[in-house]
Coordinates of C-alpha atoms in Angstrom, one line a residue:
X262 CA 13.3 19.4 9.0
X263 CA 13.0 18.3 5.2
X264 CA 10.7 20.9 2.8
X265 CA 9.0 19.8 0.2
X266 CA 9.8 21.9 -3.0
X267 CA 7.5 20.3 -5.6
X268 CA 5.3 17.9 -3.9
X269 CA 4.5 15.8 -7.2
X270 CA 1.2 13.9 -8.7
X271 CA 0.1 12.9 -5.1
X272 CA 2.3 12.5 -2.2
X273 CA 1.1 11.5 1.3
X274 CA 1.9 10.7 4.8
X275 CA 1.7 7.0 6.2
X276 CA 2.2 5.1 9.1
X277 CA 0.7 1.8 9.7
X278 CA -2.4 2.7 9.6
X279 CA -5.4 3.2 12.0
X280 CA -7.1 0.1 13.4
X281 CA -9.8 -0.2 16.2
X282 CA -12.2 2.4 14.8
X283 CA -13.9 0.9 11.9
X284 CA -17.3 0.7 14.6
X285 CA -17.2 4.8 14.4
X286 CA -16.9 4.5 10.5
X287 CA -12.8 5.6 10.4
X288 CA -11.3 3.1 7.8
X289 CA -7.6 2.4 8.3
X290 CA -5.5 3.9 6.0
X291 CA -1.9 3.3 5.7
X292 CA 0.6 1.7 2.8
X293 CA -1.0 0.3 0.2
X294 CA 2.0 -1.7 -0.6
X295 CA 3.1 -3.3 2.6
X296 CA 5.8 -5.1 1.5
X297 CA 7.1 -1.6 0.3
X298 CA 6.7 0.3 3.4
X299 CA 7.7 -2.4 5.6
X300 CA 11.4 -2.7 3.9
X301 CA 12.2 1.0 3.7
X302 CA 11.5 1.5 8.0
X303 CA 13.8 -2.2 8.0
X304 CA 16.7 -0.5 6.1
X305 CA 17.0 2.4 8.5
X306 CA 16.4 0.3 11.9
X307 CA 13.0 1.9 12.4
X308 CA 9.7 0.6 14.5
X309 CA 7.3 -1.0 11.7
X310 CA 4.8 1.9 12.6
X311 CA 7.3 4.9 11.7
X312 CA 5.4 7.4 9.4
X313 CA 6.6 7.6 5.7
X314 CA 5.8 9.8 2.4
X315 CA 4.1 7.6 0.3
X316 CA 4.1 8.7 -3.5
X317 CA 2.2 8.1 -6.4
X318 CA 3.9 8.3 -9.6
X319 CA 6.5 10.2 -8.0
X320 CA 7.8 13.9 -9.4
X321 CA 8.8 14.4 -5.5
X322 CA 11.6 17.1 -4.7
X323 CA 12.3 18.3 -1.2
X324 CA 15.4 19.6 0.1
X325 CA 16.4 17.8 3.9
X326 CA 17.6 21.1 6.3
X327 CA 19.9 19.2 8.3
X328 CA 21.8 15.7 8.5
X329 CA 20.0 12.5 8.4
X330 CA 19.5 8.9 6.9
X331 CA 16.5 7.7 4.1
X332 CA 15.5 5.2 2.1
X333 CA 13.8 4.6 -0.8
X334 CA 11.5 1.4 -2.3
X335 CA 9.1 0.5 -4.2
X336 CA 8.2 1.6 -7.8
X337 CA 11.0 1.5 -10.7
X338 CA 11.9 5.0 -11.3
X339 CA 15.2 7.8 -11.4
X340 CA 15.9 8.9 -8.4
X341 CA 18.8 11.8 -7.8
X342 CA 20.5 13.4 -4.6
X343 CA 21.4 16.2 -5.8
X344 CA 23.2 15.1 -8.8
X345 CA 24.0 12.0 -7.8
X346 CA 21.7 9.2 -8.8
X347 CA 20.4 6.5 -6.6
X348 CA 19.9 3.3 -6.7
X349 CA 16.4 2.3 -4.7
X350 CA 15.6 -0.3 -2.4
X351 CA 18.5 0.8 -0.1
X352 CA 19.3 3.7 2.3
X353 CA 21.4 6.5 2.0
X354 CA 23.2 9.7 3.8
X355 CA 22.3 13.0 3.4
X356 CA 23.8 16.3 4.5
X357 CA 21.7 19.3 5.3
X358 CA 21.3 21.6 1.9
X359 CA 21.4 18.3 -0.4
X360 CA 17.9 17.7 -2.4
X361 CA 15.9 14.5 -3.5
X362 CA 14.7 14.6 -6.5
X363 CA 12.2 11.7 -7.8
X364 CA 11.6 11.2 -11.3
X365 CA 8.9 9.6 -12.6
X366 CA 7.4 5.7 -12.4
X367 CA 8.8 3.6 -15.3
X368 CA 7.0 0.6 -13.4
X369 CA 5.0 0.4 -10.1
X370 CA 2.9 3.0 -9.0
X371 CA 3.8 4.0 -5.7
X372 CA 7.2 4.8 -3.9
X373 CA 7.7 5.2 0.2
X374 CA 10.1 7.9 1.3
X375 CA 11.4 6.9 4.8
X376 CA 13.5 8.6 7.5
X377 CA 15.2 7.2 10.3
X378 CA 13.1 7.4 13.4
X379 CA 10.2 8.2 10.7
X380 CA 8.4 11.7 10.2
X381 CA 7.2 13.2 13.3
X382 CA 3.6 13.8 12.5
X383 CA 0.8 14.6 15.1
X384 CA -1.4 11.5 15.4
X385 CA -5.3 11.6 14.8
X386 CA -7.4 8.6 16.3
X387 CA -4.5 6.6 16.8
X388 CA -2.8 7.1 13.7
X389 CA -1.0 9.8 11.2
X390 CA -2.4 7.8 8.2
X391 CA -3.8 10.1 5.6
X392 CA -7.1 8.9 4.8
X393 CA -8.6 11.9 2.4
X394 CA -12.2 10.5 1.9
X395 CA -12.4 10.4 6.0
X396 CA -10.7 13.9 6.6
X397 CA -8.3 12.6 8.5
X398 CA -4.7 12.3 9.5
X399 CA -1.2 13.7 7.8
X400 CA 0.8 16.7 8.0
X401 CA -2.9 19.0 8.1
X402 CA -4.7 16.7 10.0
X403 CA -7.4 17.1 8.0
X404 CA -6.7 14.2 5.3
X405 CA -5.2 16.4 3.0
X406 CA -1.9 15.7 0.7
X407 CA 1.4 16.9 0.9
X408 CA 1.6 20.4 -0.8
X409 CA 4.7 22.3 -2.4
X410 CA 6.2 24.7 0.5
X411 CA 5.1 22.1 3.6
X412 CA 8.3 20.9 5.7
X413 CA 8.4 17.6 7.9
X414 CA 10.2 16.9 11.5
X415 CA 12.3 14.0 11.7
X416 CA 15.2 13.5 14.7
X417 CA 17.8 11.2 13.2
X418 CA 20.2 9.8 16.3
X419 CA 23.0 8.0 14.3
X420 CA 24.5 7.3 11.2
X421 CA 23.1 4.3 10.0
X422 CA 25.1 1.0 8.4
X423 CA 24.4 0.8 4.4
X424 CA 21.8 -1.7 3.7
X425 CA 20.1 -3.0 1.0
X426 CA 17.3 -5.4 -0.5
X427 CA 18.4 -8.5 -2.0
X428 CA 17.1 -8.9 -5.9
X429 CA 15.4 -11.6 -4.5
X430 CA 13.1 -9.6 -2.3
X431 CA 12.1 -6.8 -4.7
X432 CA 9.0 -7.3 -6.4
X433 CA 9.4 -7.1 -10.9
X434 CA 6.6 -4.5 -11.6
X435 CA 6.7 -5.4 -15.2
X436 CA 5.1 -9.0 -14.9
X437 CA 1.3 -9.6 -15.0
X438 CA 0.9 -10.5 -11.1
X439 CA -1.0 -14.0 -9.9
X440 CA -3.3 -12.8 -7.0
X441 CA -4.2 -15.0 -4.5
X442 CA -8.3 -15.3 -3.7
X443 CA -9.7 -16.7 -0.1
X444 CA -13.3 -17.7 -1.4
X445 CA -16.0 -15.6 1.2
X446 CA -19.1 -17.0 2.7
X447 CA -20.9 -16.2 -1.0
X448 CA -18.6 -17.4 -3.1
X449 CA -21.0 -20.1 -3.9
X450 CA -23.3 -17.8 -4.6
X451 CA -22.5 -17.0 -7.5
X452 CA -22.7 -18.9 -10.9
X453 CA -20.2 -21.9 -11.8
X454 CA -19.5 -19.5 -15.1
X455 CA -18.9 -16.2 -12.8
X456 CA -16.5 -18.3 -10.6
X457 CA -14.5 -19.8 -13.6
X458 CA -14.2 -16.7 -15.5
X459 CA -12.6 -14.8 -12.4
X460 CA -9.9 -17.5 -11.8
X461 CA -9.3 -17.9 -15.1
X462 CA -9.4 -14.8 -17.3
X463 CA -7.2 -11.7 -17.4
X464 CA -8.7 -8.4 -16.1
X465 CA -7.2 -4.9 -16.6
X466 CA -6.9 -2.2 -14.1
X467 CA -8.7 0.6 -14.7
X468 CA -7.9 4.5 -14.9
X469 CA -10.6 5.0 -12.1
X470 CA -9.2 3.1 -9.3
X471 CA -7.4 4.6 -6.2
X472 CA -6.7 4.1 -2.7
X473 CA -10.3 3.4 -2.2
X474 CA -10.6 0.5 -4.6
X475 CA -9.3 -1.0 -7.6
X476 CA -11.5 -1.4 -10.3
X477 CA -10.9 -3.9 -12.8
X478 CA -12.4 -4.3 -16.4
X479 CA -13.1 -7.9 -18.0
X480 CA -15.1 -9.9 -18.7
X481 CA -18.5 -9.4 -17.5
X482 CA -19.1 -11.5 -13.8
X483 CA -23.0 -12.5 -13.5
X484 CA -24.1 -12.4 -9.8
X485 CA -26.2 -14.1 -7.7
X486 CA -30.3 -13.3 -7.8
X487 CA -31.2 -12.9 -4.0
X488 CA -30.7 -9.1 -2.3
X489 CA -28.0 -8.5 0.2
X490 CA -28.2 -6.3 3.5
X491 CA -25.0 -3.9 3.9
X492 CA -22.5 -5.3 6.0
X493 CA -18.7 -4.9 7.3
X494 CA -15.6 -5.1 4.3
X495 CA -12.7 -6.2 4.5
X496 CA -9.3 -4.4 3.3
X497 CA -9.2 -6.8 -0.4
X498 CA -12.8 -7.5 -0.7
X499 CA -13.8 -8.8 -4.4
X500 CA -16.9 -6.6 -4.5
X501 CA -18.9 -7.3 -7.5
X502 CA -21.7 -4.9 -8.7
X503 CA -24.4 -5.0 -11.3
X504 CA -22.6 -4.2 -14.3
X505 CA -20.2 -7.1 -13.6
X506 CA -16.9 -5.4 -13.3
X507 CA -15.2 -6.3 -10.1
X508 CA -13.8 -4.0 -7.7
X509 CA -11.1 -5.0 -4.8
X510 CA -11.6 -2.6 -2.0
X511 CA -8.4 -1.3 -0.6
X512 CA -7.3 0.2 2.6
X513 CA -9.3 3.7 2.3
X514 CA -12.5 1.9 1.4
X515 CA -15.5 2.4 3.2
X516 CA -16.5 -0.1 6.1
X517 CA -20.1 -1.1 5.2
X518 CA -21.2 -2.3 1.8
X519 CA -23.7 -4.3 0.1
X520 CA -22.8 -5.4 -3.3
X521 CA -22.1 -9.1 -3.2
X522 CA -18.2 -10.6 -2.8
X523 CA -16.5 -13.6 -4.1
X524 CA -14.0 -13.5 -1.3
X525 CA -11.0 -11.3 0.0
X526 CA -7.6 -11.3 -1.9
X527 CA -4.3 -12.6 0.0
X528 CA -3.0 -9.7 2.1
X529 CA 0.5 -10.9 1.5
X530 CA -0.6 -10.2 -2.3
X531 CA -2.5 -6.6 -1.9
X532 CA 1.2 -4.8 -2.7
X533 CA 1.8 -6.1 -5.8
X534 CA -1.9 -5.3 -6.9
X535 CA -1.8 -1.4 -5.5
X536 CA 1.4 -1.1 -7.5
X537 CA -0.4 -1.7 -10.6
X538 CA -0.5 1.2 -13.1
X539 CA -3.7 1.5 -15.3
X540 CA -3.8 -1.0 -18.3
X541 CA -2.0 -3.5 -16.4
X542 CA -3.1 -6.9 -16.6
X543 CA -3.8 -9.2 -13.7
X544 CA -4.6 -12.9 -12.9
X545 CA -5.7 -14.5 -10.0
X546 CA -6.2 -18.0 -8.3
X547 CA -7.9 -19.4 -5.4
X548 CA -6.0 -20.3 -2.1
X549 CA -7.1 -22.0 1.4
X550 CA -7.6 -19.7 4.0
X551 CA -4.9 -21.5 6.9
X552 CA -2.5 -21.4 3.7
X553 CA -2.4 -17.3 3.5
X554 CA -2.9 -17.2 7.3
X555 CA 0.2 -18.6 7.5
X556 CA 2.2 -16.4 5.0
X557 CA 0.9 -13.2 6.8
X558 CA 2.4 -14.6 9.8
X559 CA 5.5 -15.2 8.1
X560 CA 5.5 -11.8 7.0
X561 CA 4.7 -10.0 9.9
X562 CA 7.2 -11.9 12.3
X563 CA 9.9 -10.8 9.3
X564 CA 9.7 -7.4 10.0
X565 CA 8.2 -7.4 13.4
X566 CA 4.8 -5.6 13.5
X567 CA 2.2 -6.4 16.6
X568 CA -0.7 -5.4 15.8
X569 CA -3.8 -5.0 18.2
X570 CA -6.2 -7.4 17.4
X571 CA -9.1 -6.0 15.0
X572 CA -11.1 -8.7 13.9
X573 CA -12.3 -8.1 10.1
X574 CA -9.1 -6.8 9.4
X575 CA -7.1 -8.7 6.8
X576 CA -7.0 -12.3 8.8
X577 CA -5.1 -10.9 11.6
X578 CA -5.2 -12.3 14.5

């Protein structure tokens, strides 16, 4: 078991998510920063799937009742066991009695909290994901985050070799990140100008975005004349309504919309925009289609996920 003592600004429960259920209206849920998540179940030798604590801003402290591995990745912030302090993006050791205690983000927004063999959480449609506009998944079952007092089942079979993540493979939460865009069916749609100024100008995040979306402020995006009919979005879907302001739909979004969309942003890139605090800046460029097909595939075949197949669904085939 591990209790949570102060369960922080937000903290939730994530495994991969939920997929083949967007037709009943369930979106999928699961790490907003991939590339995050995906490390930390790598360090401990776990399935890509294993459920995690995902945390937003941290201020996390539990206390782990009996022997077991973790890791930690993800934002830049002070982490202590017990009184030792940690160095993330590695796994670690931990006795029964000895407490985590997460400070708070200095850069990056989220952190993942990962056991070996994962958090044994009950599964809902599929999935443990915690998807709170959908009332569904973690530790409640009921979409709800992580409260002070709760306590988490993990089995941990053996002691695990000390690993880290190279420099190389950590993303640097301080620079202004380059996001990838795959132009949609509308993309020439809209005007020359709205096209230019998205590709070319700096927008800011804004203090209203979440796991839903990310809103962005900037400059002002004119778009196209003729109505649209509600139809199916995709996880990184440039949605851009009437006031201009363009808003990238992220993994809890809902599955039907009908504000018009310049395209869908690189999955390989989604992490380094849901690790964005507010008032960062952010840039991005256009890129073919086959080209980010590819690096998902790289990716993925890194750290092993199969996925079923769920057309609609970030380019995965």
């Amino acid at each position: 078991m591990m209790k949570v003592l102060d369960a922080g600004m937000k903290t939730v429960v994530q495994d991969f998510g939920r997929f083949g259920y967007l037709s009943k209206g369930l979106t999928r849920g699961g790490p907003v920063d991939e590339n995050a998540f995906l490390w930390a179940n790598r360090l401990l030798g776990n399935n890509f799937n294993a459920a995690q604590l995902e945390i937003i801003l941290g201020g996390l402290e539990v206390e782990f009742q009996q022997d077991g591995c973790f890791a930690l990745t993800g934002a830049d912030a002070d982490a202590h066991l017990d009184d030792e302090p940690l160095t993330l993006w590695q796994n670690f050791e931990v006795k029964a009695g000895q407490r985590l205690k997460i400070g708070y983000a200095k850069a990056g927004l989220r952190l993942y909290l990962a056991v070996q063999g994962g958090f044994q959480v009950e599964s809902k449609w599929g999935s443990c994901a915690t998807v709170e506009r959908d009332s569904v998944g973690g530790l409640s079952g009921d979409g709800s985050a992580l409260q002070s007092g709760d306590s988490l089942r993990f089995h941990c079979d053996t002691p695990q070799p000390s690993r880290r993540v190279s420099w190389a493979y950590r993303s640097d939460y301080t620079k202004t990140p380059v996001l990838g865009l795959i132009p949609g069916y509308q993309y020439d749609d809209f005007p020359m100008s709205a096209r230019e100024a998205f590709c070319y100008e700096d927008f800011e995040v804004s203090k209203d975005s979440n796991r839903m979306g990310i809103r962005l402020a900037g400059k002002s995006l004119e778009t196209p004349e003729k109505g649209l009919v509600s139809e199916g979005i995709n996880i990184g879907s440039v949605q851009v309504p009437s006031d201009g302001q363009p808003i990238i739909m992220m993994h809890d979004r809902q599955t039907l919309g009908g504000y018009p969309k310049l395209g869908v942003i690189n999955p390989v890139d989604l992490g380094k925009l849901a690790q964005l605090q507010p008032g960062q800046k952010v840039r991005f460029t256009r890129v073919d289609a086959s080209v980010a097909q590819q690096q998902l595939r790289r990716f993925y075949q890194f750290f092993n996920v199969r996925l079923p197949c769920q057309g609609g669904d970030n380019l995965r085939s």
